Amino acid sequence: MMRYLISFLVIVFCITARVADAKVNGVELSTPAALPAFALQDQNGKDFTQDNFKGRWTLVLMGYTHCPDVCPFTLSNLEAVIAQTSLRVRPDNVPRVLFLAVDPKRDKPVMRDYIQQFHPDFVAATGDWAQVKTLVEGLDGFVRYVKKQAEDVYEVQHSAAISVIAPDGRIVAKISPPMEPGATAEYLAAMQQKYRRNRKERSQ
Amino acid sequence: MKYFFTAVVAFAIHITSAWAGDLQVQDAWVRHAPPVIKQHAGYFTLHNTGTKPRSLISVSSKSYQHAMLHASKTENGIATMQHLAQVTIPAGGKVMFAPGGLHVMLMQPVSPLQVGDHVPLVLTFANGETLPVMAMVKKDNGGMGHHMHHKHHKSGS
C-alpha cells in the first residue's frame, strides 16, 4: 500500500513540478477592456460581430492565410492548448479559437479550407478592411502591409499575442506564443475560476 | 515483426537525413497546407561536423517555383518575417530551422502536396557545395516548436 502511495506522490510531484516549470507568457489586464462594435463574416459567410463573443470564452489570434510559418504554427499550438484545456474545464468553458484574418483580399476566398485543417471548431473571420481594423484596434493590435515583392506576394506584419475574451465580451488577458499547452491550459482554467469568483462577488 | 519496424525506422531516418562531407541535414519536413495555400514553410536541422563555419546561401526545390531563406521574429509584440542572405552554421555546431524561427519559405507549389509526400530540396553553400535533401510533408505537432524536445537521430556515423 505504502509503495502505491509513494508512486502516486512521485507522479503528482512530477506533474506539478512540470507545470510549475513551464512559464506562460501572459498578461492579465487590470481592468478588462470592452470591445468596439464591428461587423465581420466567418468562414461560412455568417455574420460575426461583437455579440458573438458573448456567453463563451474566446481566444483571438491575428494572422493571414499566406503566412507560411508563424500563423500555422500558432494555430497548431492553439489546437494543443485547447486539447489540454478541455481536460481541465467544463465542455461549455472550453474556449473557441477565432482566427482574425487581417489580409481580407487574399484570406476571404481561402480561409474556409485554411481554418478547417487545424480544428473543425476553429472560426476564421474577416471582412471589409475598416471593420477588420476596428477589431484589430479594439484588441490593441497592430497590422502593417509590407511592400509587395510581386503581385500577391507580400508580407503582413501583425500582433503576435493571443487575446483572451471572457463571456462578457471583454478582453481579460493577452498571451504571447509559443505556448506550452499544459501550462497555458492551467493558466486559462485559473483565469476562468477567478472570473466566476469576481462575477459572483459583483452580483452579491 | 521487430525487424520490420527496424527497417521502417531505418528507412524513415534515411529519407529525412542527408549528409555531404561535414554537413548533415536531419528531420527535414514541410508543413502541410490545403491546396488553396501557395506559401509553405520547410524545416530541418543542419549540423556542421567540420572545423570551419559554413554558410547556407540558398535553398531550391523543383516542387516549388521559388524558395527563400527566412526568419520569423517577434519584435515588440509584432510578428515579422525577414529575408536572409545566408545562415551560418558554426564549426562543430548546428542550426535548427523550426516553426516560429528560421524556415525556408516555399512559394507556388508545382502541384498539390499531400501529407506523406516528399519534397526534394537542394541546399547551396557559400563554397559552391550543394546538399540534396528529401523533406516529408506533414502536419505541425502543435507542441512547442523550437522550444520542444526534438528527437535527434544519430545518423551518418
mmCIF file of C-alpha atoms in Angstrom:
data_model
loop_
_atom_site.group_PDB
_atom_site.id
_atom_site.type_symbol
_atom_site.label_atom_id
_atom_site.label_comp_id
_atom_site.label_asym_id
_atom_site.label_seq_id
_atom_site.Cartn_x
_atom_site.Cartn_y
_atom_site.Cartn_z
ATOM 1 C CA MET A 1 0.000 0.000 0.000
ATOM 2 C CA MET A 2 2.814 2.349 1.017
ATOM 3 C CA ARG A 3 4.510 1.628 -2.261
ATOM 4 C CA TYR A 4 1.438 2.705 -4.205
ATOM 5 C CA LEU A 5 1.146 5.835 -2.141
ATOM 6 C CA ILE A 6 4.773 6.745 -2.806
ATOM 7 C CA SER A 7 4.399 6.102 -6.535
ATOM 8 C CA PHE A 8 1.285 8.229 -6.531
ATOM 9 C CA LEU A 9 3.049 11.075 -4.742
ATOM 10 C CA VAL A 10 6.006 10.858 -7.111
ATOM 11 C CA ILE A 11 3.672 11.068 -10.096
ATOM 12 C CA VAL A 12 1.791 14.018 -8.590
ATOM 13 C CA PHE A 13 5.086 15.731 -7.845
ATOM 14 C CA CYS A 14 6.347 15.221 -11.394
ATOM 15 C CA ILE A 15 3.156 16.607 -12.889
ATOM 16 C CA THR A 16 3.026 19.676 -10.651
ATOM 17 C CA ALA A 17 6.779 20.279 -10.985
ATOM 18 C CA ARG A 18 6.471 20.199 -14.774
ATOM 19 C CA VAL A 19 3.582 22.632 -14.801
ATOM 20 C CA ALA A 20 5.364 24.949 -12.389
ATOM 21 C CA ASP A 21 8.457 24.815 -14.577
ATOM 22 C CA ALA A 22 6.741 25.833 -17.759
ATOM 23 C CA LYS A 23 6.034 29.529 -17.827
ATOM 24 C CA VAL A 24 3.136 31.186 -19.555
ATOM 25 C CA ASN A 25 3.986 34.498 -21.116
ATOM 26 C CA GLY A 26 0.665 36.080 -20.233
ATOM 27 C CA VAL A 27 -0.527 39.465 -19.023
ATOM 28 C CA GLU A 28 -3.848 39.880 -17.284
ATOM 29 C CA LEU A 29 -5.481 43.257 -17.794
ATOM 30 C CA SER A 30 -6.041 45.056 -14.514
ATOM 31 C CA THR A 31 -9.322 46.351 -15.956
ATOM 32 C CA PRO A 32 -10.911 44.126 -18.595
ATOM 33 C CA ALA A 33 -11.387 46.145 -21.792
ATOM 34 C CA ALA A 34 -14.650 46.332 -23.723
ATOM 35 C CA LEU A 35 -14.533 45.830 -27.486
ATOM 36 C CA PRO A 36 -15.935 48.247 -30.077
ATOM 37 C CA ALA A 37 -18.812 47.250 -32.366
ATOM 38 C CA PHE A 38 -17.630 45.534 -35.548
ATOM 39 C CA ALA A 39 -19.188 43.508 -38.369
ATOM 40 C CA LEU A 40 -17.184 40.680 -39.919
ATOM 41 C CA GLN A 41 -18.099 37.423 -41.656
ATOM 42 C CA ASP A 42 -16.922 33.984 -40.639
ATOM 43 C CA GLN A 43 -15.573 31.269 -42.949
ATOM 44 C CA ASN A 44 -19.122 30.175 -43.796
ATOM 45 C CA GLY A 45 -20.221 33.711 -44.691
ATOM 46 C CA LYS A 46 -22.198 34.192 -41.483
ATOM 47 C CA ASP A 47 -22.035 37.470 -39.590
ATOM 48 C CA PHE A 48 -19.522 37.647 -36.797
ATOM 49 C CA THR A 49 -19.923 40.682 -34.541
ATOM 50 C CA GLN A 50 -19.019 41.716 -31.008
ATOM 51 C CA ASP A 51 -22.166 39.846 -29.862
ATOM 52 C CA ASN A 52 -20.608 36.542 -30.942
ATOM 53 C CA PHE A 53 -18.142 36.914 -28.075
ATOM 54 C CA LYS A 54 -20.929 36.879 -25.500
ATOM 55 C CA GLY A 55 -21.607 33.763 -23.491
ATOM 56 C CA ARG A 56 -18.373 31.861 -24.028
ATOM 57 C CA TRP A 57 -14.616 32.126 -23.819
ATOM 58 C CA THR A 58 -12.702 33.015 -26.981
ATOM 59 C CA LEU A 59 -9.026 33.120 -27.873
ATOM 60 C CA VAL A 60 -8.336 35.563 -30.724
ATOM 61 C CA LEU A 61 -5.295 35.250 -32.947
ATOM 62 C CA MET A 62 -4.463 37.749 -35.686
ATOM 63 C CA GLY A 63 -2.936 36.344 -38.823
ATOM 64 C CA TYR A 64 -3.209 35.826 -42.558
ATOM 65 C CA THR A 65 -3.595 32.704 -44.620
ATOM 66 C CA HIS A 66 -0.485 33.300 -46.732
ATOM 67 C CA CYS A 67 1.726 33.445 -43.656
ATOM 68 C CA PRO A 68 3.860 30.313 -44.046
ATOM 69 C CA ASP A 69 5.419 29.931 -40.626
ATOM 70 C CA VAL A 70 4.127 31.769 -37.574
ATOM 71 C CA CYS A 71 0.347 31.630 -38.210
ATOM 72 C CA PRO A 72 0.035 27.883 -38.906
ATOM 73 C CA PHE A 73 2.459 27.194 -36.090
ATOM 74 C CA THR A 74 0.435 29.262 -33.629
ATOM 75 C CA LEU A 75 -2.853 27.700 -34.806
ATOM 76 C CA SER A 76 -1.406 24.202 -34.269
ATOM 77 C CA ASN A 77 -0.122 25.389 -30.925
ATOM 78 C CA LEU A 78 -3.642 26.629 -30.060
ATOM 79 C CA GLU A 79 -5.082 23.270 -31.050
ATOM 80 C CA ALA A 80 -2.802 21.656 -28.450
ATOM 81 C CA VAL A 81 -3.747 24.312 -25.872
ATOM 82 C CA ILE A 82 -7.467 23.668 -26.493
ATOM 83 C CA ALA A 83 -6.971 19.901 -26.162
ATOM 84 C CA GLN A 84 -5.242 20.434 -22.806
ATOM 85 C CA THR A 85 -7.832 22.967 -21.629
ATOM 86 C CA SER A 86 -10.689 20.588 -22.421
ATOM 87 C CA LEU A 87 -9.189 18.196 -19.861
ATOM 88 C CA ARG A 88 -9.396 20.866 -17.167
ATOM 89 C CA VAL A 89 -12.626 22.836 -17.659
ATOM 90 C CA ARG A 90 -16.274 22.065 -18.331
ATOM 91 C CA PRO A 91 -17.086 21.497 -22.014
ATOM 92 C CA ASP A 92 -19.005 24.790 -22.255
ATOM 93 C CA ASN A 93 -15.966 26.645 -20.893
ATOM 94 C CA VAL A 94 -13.535 25.298 -23.497
ATOM 95 C CA PRO A 95 -12.504 28.453 -25.390
ATOM 96 C CA ARG A 96 -13.352 28.887 -29.032
ATOM 97 C CA VAL A 97 -10.464 29.959 -31.256
ATOM 98 C CA LEU A 98 -11.024 32.912 -33.591
ATOM 99 C CA PHE A 99 -8.522 33.494 -36.372
ATOM 100 C CA LEU A 100 -8.891 37.180 -37.227
ATOM 101 C CA ALA A 101 -7.772 37.203 -40.857
ATOM 102 C CA VAL A 102 -6.115 40.587 -41.434
ATOM 103 C CA ASP A 103 -5.436 40.229 -45.174
ATOM 104 C CA PRO A 104 -9.077 40.149 -46.388
ATOM 105 C CA LYS A 105 -8.254 40.249 -50.095
ATOM 106 C CA ARG A 106 -6.260 37.016 -50.025
ATOM 107 C CA ASP A 107 -7.880 35.468 -46.936
ATOM 108 C CA LYS A 108 -11.549 35.649 -47.843
ATOM 109 C CA PRO A 109 -11.569 33.127 -50.718
ATOM 110 C CA VAL A 110 -9.421 30.528 -48.938
ATOM 111 C CA MET A 111 -9.986 30.882 -45.202
ATOM 112 C CA ARG A 112 -12.638 28.174 -45.019
ATOM 113 C CA ASP A 113 -10.281 25.494 -46.336
ATOM 114 C CA TYR A 114 -7.465 27.010 -44.335
ATOM 115 C CA ILE A 115 -9.070 27.023 -40.901
ATOM 116 C CA GLN A 116 -10.627 23.576 -41.250
ATOM 117 C CA GLN A 117 -7.279 21.846 -41.349
ATOM 118 C CA PHE A 118 -6.486 22.918 -37.790
ATOM 119 C CA HIS A 119 -9.688 22.110 -35.932
ATOM 120 C CA PRO A 120 -13.314 21.710 -37.051
ATOM 121 C CA ASP A 121 -14.448 24.146 -34.338
ATOM 122 C CA PHE A 122 -11.963 26.914 -35.092
ATOM 123 C CA VAL A 123 -13.556 30.049 -36.546
ATOM 124 C CA ALA A 124 -11.953 32.395 -39.066
ATOM 125 C CA ALA A 125 -13.390 35.852 -39.631
ATOM 126 C CA THR A 126 -12.620 38.738 -41.917
ATOM 127 C CA GLY A 127 -14.482 41.477 -43.776
ATOM 128 C CA ASP A 128 -14.089 44.996 -45.043
ATOM 129 C CA TRP A 129 -10.729 46.408 -44.109
ATOM 130 C CA ALA A 130 -12.329 49.160 -41.973
ATOM 131 C CA GLN A 131 -14.154 46.516 -39.923
ATOM 132 C CA VAL A 132 -11.057 44.335 -39.561
ATOM 133 C CA LYS A 133 -9.146 47.415 -38.444
ATOM 134 C CA THR A 134 -11.832 48.254 -35.874
ATOM 135 C CA LEU A 135 -11.420 44.887 -34.166
ATOM 136 C CA VAL A 136 -7.613 44.946 -34.506
ATOM 137 C CA GLU A 137 -7.525 48.323 -32.769
ATOM 138 C CA GLY A 138 -10.097 47.184 -30.206
ATOM 139 C CA LEU A 139 -7.706 44.370 -29.336
ATOM 140 C CA ASP A 140 -4.916 46.928 -29.047
ATOM 141 C CA GLY A 141 -3.327 45.196 -32.001
ATOM 142 C CA PHE A 142 -1.306 46.224 -34.999
ATOM 143 C CA VAL A 143 -1.272 45.304 -38.692
ATOM 144 C CA ARG A 144 1.062 46.593 -41.382
ATOM 145 C CA TYR A 145 1.375 45.564 -45.028
ATOM 146 C CA VAL A 146 4.951 45.315 -46.189
ATOM 147 C CA LYS A 147 5.907 46.434 -49.705
ATOM 148 C CA LYS A 148 4.908 43.978 -52.397
ATOM 149 C CA GLN A 149 7.616 41.754 -53.786
ATOM 150 C CA ALA A 150 5.243 40.856 -56.611
ATOM 151 C CA GLU A 151 1.502 40.881 -57.214
ATOM 152 C CA ASP A 152 0.022 38.800 -54.391
ATOM 153 C CA VAL A 153 3.410 38.235 -52.775
ATOM 154 C CA TYR A 154 3.672 40.456 -49.755
ATOM 155 C CA GLU A 155 4.105 40.142 -46.055
ATOM 156 C CA VAL A 156 1.603 41.267 -43.455
ATOM 157 C CA GLN A 157 3.109 42.146 -40.110
ATOM 158 C CA HIS A 158 0.707 41.699 -37.236
ATOM 159 C CA SER A 159 0.492 41.476 -33.474
ATOM 160 C CA ALA A 160 1.646 38.095 -32.254
ATOM 161 C CA ALA A 161 -0.289 37.976 -28.979
ATOM 162 C CA ILE A 162 -3.411 35.907 -28.368
ATOM 163 C CA SER A 163 -6.274 37.879 -26.779
ATOM 164 C CA VAL A 164 -8.401 36.109 -24.192
ATOM 165 C CA ILE A 165 -12.036 37.286 -24.371
ATOM 166 C CA ALA A 166 -14.310 36.484 -21.429
ATOM 167 C CA PRO A 167 -18.002 35.548 -21.817
ATOM 168 C CA ASP A 168 -18.984 39.169 -21.062
ATOM 169 C CA GLY A 169 -17.207 40.180 -24.299
ATOM 170 C CA ARG A 170 -14.272 41.913 -22.611
ATOM 171 C CA ILE A 171 -10.555 41.263 -23.097
ATOM 172 C CA VAL A 172 -9.162 39.888 -19.864
ATOM 173 C CA ALA A 173 -5.646 38.831 -20.885
ATOM 174 C CA LYS A 174 -3.007 38.554 -23.600
ATOM 175 C CA ILE A 175 -0.780 35.545 -24.060
ATOM 176 C CA SER A 176 2.391 35.551 -26.176
ATOM 177 C CA PRO A 177 3.103 32.422 -28.207
ATOM 178 C CA PRO A 178 4.704 29.932 -28.327
ATOM 179 C CA MET A 179 2.622 28.454 -25.545
ATOM 180 C CA GLU A 180 3.364 25.341 -23.555
ATOM 181 C CA PRO A 181 -0.030 23.606 -23.913
ATOM 182 C CA GLY A 182 -0.383 22.177 -20.391
ATOM 183 C CA ALA A 183 0.779 25.293 -18.548
ATOM 184 C CA THR A 184 -1.384 27.527 -20.740
ATOM 185 C CA ALA A 185 -4.410 25.322 -20.027
ATOM 186 C CA GLU A 186 -3.744 25.699 -16.282
ATOM 187 C CA TYR A 187 -3.417 29.444 -16.740
ATOM 188 C CA LEU A 188 -6.742 29.639 -18.612
ATOM 189 C CA ALA A 189 -8.547 27.402 -16.111
ATOM 190 C CA ALA A 190 -7.319 29.577 -13.215
ATOM 191 C CA MET A 191 -8.395 32.719 -15.080
ATOM 192 C CA GLN A 192 -11.877 31.294 -15.592
ATOM 193 C CA GLN A 193 -12.191 30.491 -11.891
ATOM 194 C CA LYS A 194 -11.158 33.999 -10.978
ATOM 195 C CA TYR A 195 -13.626 35.454 -13.473
ATOM 196 C CA ARG A 196 -16.500 33.430 -11.989
ATOM 197 C CA ARG A 197 -15.475 34.393 -8.464
ATOM 198 C CA ASN A 198 -15.391 38.102 -9.367
ATOM 199 C CA ARG A 199 -18.783 37.947 -11.020
ATOM 200 C CA LYS A 200 -20.265 36.227 -8.012
ATOM 201 C CA GLU A 201 -18.868 38.942 -5.741
ATOM 202 C CA ARG A 202 -20.179 41.678 -8.006
ATOM 203 C CA SER A 203 -23.674 40.174 -8.104
ATOM 204 C CA GLN A 204 -23.855 39.875 -4.317
ATOM 205 C CA MET B 1 7.998 -8.012 -36.840
ATOM 206 C CA LYS B 2 10.794 -6.371 -34.879
ATOM 207 C CA TYR B 3 12.956 -6.381 -37.996
ATOM 208 C CA PHE B 4 10.152 -4.825 -39.934
ATOM 209 C CA PHE B 5 9.993 -1.881 -37.524
ATOM 210 C CA THR B 6 13.761 -1.551 -37.547
ATOM 211 C CA ALA B 7 13.630 -1.443 -41.320
ATOM 212 C CA VAL B 8 10.853 1.163 -41.262
ATOM 213 C CA VAL B 9 12.766 3.322 -38.784
ATOM 214 C CA ALA B 10 15.984 2.943 -40.771
ATOM 215 C CA PHE B 11 14.136 3.938 -43.924
ATOM 216 C CA ALA B 12 12.496 6.892 -42.182
ATOM 217 C CA ILE B 13 15.888 8.115 -40.987
ATOM 218 C CA HIS B 14 17.337 7.516 -44.409
ATOM 219 C CA ILE B 15 14.782 9.641 -46.234
ATOM 220 C CA THR B 16 14.779 12.512 -43.769
ATOM 221 C CA SER B 17 18.552 12.736 -43.407
ATOM 222 C CA ALA B 18 21.235 13.708 -45.813
ATOM 223 C CA TRP B 19 24.908 14.349 -45.449
ATOM 224 C CA ALA B 20 27.742 15.565 -47.614
ATOM 225 C CA GLY B 21 31.178 15.889 -46.098
ATOM 226 C CA ASP B 22 30.931 17.869 -42.898
ATOM 227 C CA LEU B 23 27.321 18.879 -43.337
ATOM 228 C CA GLN B 24 24.310 16.855 -42.308
ATOM 229 C CA VAL B 25 20.630 17.592 -42.529
ATOM 230 C CA GLN B 26 18.140 15.877 -40.274
ATOM 231 C CA ASP B 27 14.385 15.852 -39.743
ATOM 232 C CA ALA B 28 13.571 17.758 -42.908
ATOM 233 C CA TRP B 29 9.857 18.463 -43.281
ATOM 234 C CA VAL B 30 7.390 20.781 -44.949
ATOM 235 C CA ARG B 31 4.198 21.865 -43.208
ATOM 236 C CA HIS B 32 1.099 20.539 -44.910
ATOM 237 C CA ALA B 33 -1.321 23.201 -46.142
ATOM 238 C CA PRO B 34 -4.601 22.927 -48.051
ATOM 239 C CA PRO B 35 -4.169 23.295 -51.841
ATOM 240 C CA VAL B 36 -5.508 26.885 -51.758
ATOM 241 C CA ILE B 37 -2.449 27.993 -49.806
ATOM 242 C CA LYS B 38 0.541 28.594 -52.066
ATOM 243 C CA GLN B 39 3.152 29.548 -49.489
ATOM 244 C CA HIS B 40 4.602 26.813 -47.325
ATOM 245 C CA ALA B 41 7.438 26.523 -44.835
ATOM 246 C CA GLY B 42 10.200 23.936 -44.738
ATOM 247 C CA TYR B 43 12.271 22.992 -41.691
ATOM 248 C CA PHE B 44 15.321 20.900 -40.833
ATOM 249 C CA THR B 45 18.302 20.730 -38.537
ATOM 250 C CA LEU B 46 21.643 21.427 -40.149
ATOM 251 C CA HIS B 47 24.775 20.053 -38.489
ATOM 252 C CA ASN B 48 28.322 21.095 -39.265
ATOM 253 C CA THR B 49 30.783 18.485 -38.005
ATOM 254 C CA GLY B 50 33.709 20.257 -39.659
ATOM 255 C CA THR B 51 36.274 22.620 -38.184
ATOM 256 C CA LYS B 52 35.203 25.674 -40.168
ATOM 257 C CA PRO B 53 31.960 27.633 -40.077
ATOM 258 C CA ARG B 54 29.809 27.103 -43.152
ATOM 259 C CA SER B 55 27.238 29.326 -44.766
ATOM 260 C CA LEU B 56 23.980 28.230 -46.313
ATOM 261 C CA ILE B 57 23.222 30.757 -49.048
ATOM 262 C CA SER B 58 20.174 29.326 -50.779
ATOM 263 C CA VAL B 59 17.637 26.554 -50.954
ATOM 264 C CA SER B 60 15.787 25.478 -54.058
ATOM 265 C CA SER B 61 13.169 22.857 -54.795
ATOM 266 C CA LYS B 62 11.816 21.517 -58.037
ATOM 267 C CA SER B 63 8.441 21.154 -56.265
ATOM 268 C CA TYR B 64 8.157 24.953 -55.924
ATOM 269 C CA GLN B 65 8.703 27.919 -58.200
ATOM 270 C CA HIS B 66 10.565 29.923 -55.544
ATOM 271 C CA ALA B 67 12.255 29.292 -52.235
ATOM 272 C CA MET B 68 13.820 31.772 -49.819
ATOM 273 C CA LEU B 69 15.639 31.676 -46.510
ATOM 274 C CA HIS B 70 13.506 33.416 -43.928
ATOM 275 C CA ALA B 71 13.432 34.118 -40.230
ATOM 276 C CA SER B 72 10.250 34.811 -38.293
ATOM 277 C CA LYS B 73 10.751 37.220 -35.466
ATOM 278 C CA THR B 74 8.548 38.787 -32.868
ATOM 279 C CA GLU B 75 9.735 42.311 -32.165
ATOM 280 C CA ASN B 76 7.819 44.462 -29.705
ATOM 281 C CA GLY B 77 4.934 42.026 -29.973
ATOM 282 C CA ILE B 78 4.759 42.183 -33.778
ATOM 283 C CA ALA B 79 5.285 39.027 -35.842
ATOM 284 C CA THR B 80 7.546 39.786 -38.804
ATOM 285 C CA MET B 81 9.495 37.890 -41.423
ATOM 286 C CA GLN B 82 12.976 38.691 -42.544
ATOM 287 C CA HIS B 83 14.666 37.537 -45.724
ATOM 288 C CA LEU B 84 18.142 36.205 -45.010
ATOM 289 C CA ALA B 85 21.055 36.281 -47.450
ATOM 290 C CA GLN B 86 22.813 33.497 -45.583
ATOM 291 C CA VAL B 87 22.702 31.369 -42.464
ATOM 292 C CA THR B 88 25.992 30.415 -40.856
ATOM 293 C CA ILE B 89 26.437 27.080 -39.133
ATOM 294 C CA PRO B 90 29.291 27.281 -36.617
ATOM 295 C CA ALA B 91 32.090 24.725 -36.718
ATOM 296 C CA GLY B 92 31.016 21.686 -34.728
ATOM 297 C CA GLY B 93 27.576 23.252 -34.249
ATOM 298 C CA LYS B 94 24.091 23.104 -35.610
ATOM 299 C CA VAL B 95 21.335 25.426 -36.722
ATOM 300 C CA MET B 96 17.708 24.483 -36.347
ATOM 301 C CA PHE B 97 15.123 25.603 -38.839
ATOM 302 C CA ALA B 98 11.961 25.237 -36.756
ATOM 303 C CA PRO B 99 8.429 26.691 -36.543
ATOM 304 C CA GLY B 100 8.415 30.270 -35.314
ATOM 305 C CA GLY B 101 12.034 30.885 -36.282
ATOM 306 C CA LEU B 102 14.268 30.057 -39.227
ATOM 307 C CA HIS B 103 12.446 28.477 -42.135
ATOM 308 C CA VAL B 104 12.597 28.013 -45.859
ATOM 309 C CA MET B 105 9.696 29.867 -47.413
ATOM 310 C CA LEU B 106 8.470 27.721 -50.295
ATOM 311 C CA MET B 107 6.273 29.536 -52.797
ATOM 312 C CA GLN B 108 3.950 28.379 -55.591
ATOM 313 C CA PRO B 109 3.967 24.579 -55.384
ATOM 314 C CA VAL B 110 4.145 22.992 -58.819
ATOM 315 C CA SER B 111 1.425 20.508 -57.834
ATOM 316 C CA PRO B 112 -0.711 19.985 -54.697
ATOM 317 C CA LEU B 113 1.098 18.200 -51.883
ATOM 318 C CA GLN B 114 -0.374 15.634 -49.513
ATOM 319 C CA VAL B 115 0.761 14.541 -46.084
ATOM 320 C CA GLY B 116 3.437 11.882 -46.618
ATOM 321 C CA ASP B 117 4.663 13.308 -49.936
ATOM 322 C CA HIS B 118 8.341 14.005 -50.313
ATOM 323 C CA VAL B 119 9.718 17.359 -51.384
ATOM 324 C CA PRO B 120 13.255 17.441 -52.768
ATOM 325 C CA LEU B 121 15.293 20.390 -51.512
ATOM 326 C CA VAL B 122 18.762 21.403 -52.642
ATOM 327 C CA LEU B 123 20.821 23.377 -50.149
ATOM 328 C CA THR B 124 23.604 25.502 -51.611
ATOM 329 C CA PHE B 125 26.550 26.667 -49.513
ATOM 330 C CA ALA B 126 28.878 29.630 -49.943
ATOM 331 C CA ASN B 127 31.721 27.424 -51.236
ATOM 332 C CA GLY B 128 29.501 26.123 -54.021
ATOM 333 C CA GLU B 129 28.803 22.797 -52.378
ATOM 334 C CA THR B 130 25.252 21.521 -52.708
ATOM 335 C CA LEU B 131 23.367 19.121 -50.489
ATOM 336 C CA PRO B 132 20.231 17.353 -51.703
ATOM 337 C CA VAL B 133 17.614 16.640 -49.022
ATOM 338 C CA MET B 134 14.232 14.919 -49.008
ATOM 339 C CA ALA B 135 11.667 16.678 -46.810
ATOM 340 C CA MET B 136 8.465 14.967 -45.828
ATOM 341 C CA VAL B 137 5.139 16.795 -45.922
ATOM 342 C CA LYS B 138 3.482 16.547 -42.536
ATOM 343 C CA LYS B 139 1.253 18.324 -40.063
ATOM 344 C CA ASP B 140 2.596 20.541 -37.345
ATOM 345 C CA ASN B 141 2.557 18.773 -33.987
ATOM 346 C CA GLY B 142 1.385 21.920 -32.185
ATOM 347 C CA GLY B 143 3.724 21.479 -29.278
ATOM 348 C CA MET B 144 6.408 23.987 -28.566
ATOM 349 C CA GLY B 145 8.335 24.086 -31.822
ATOM 350 C CA HIS B 146 11.860 25.247 -31.265
ATOM 351 C CA HIS B 147 11.359 25.062 -27.517
ATOM 352 C CA MET B 148 10.346 21.459 -27.733
ATOM 353 C CA HIS B 149 12.495 18.445 -27.136
ATOM 354 C CA HIS B 150 13.173 17.166 -30.591
ATOM 355 C CA LYS B 151 14.277 13.641 -31.182
ATOM 356 C CA HIS B 152 17.745 13.657 -32.596
ATOM 357 C CA HIS B 153 18.532 10.745 -34.801
ATOM 358 C CA LYS B 154 22.169 9.910 -34.895
ATOM 359 C CA SER B 155 22.872 9.077 -38.453
ATOM 360 C CA GLY B 156 25.664 9.211 -40.930
ATOM 361 C CA SER B 157 28.026 7.527 -38.496
#
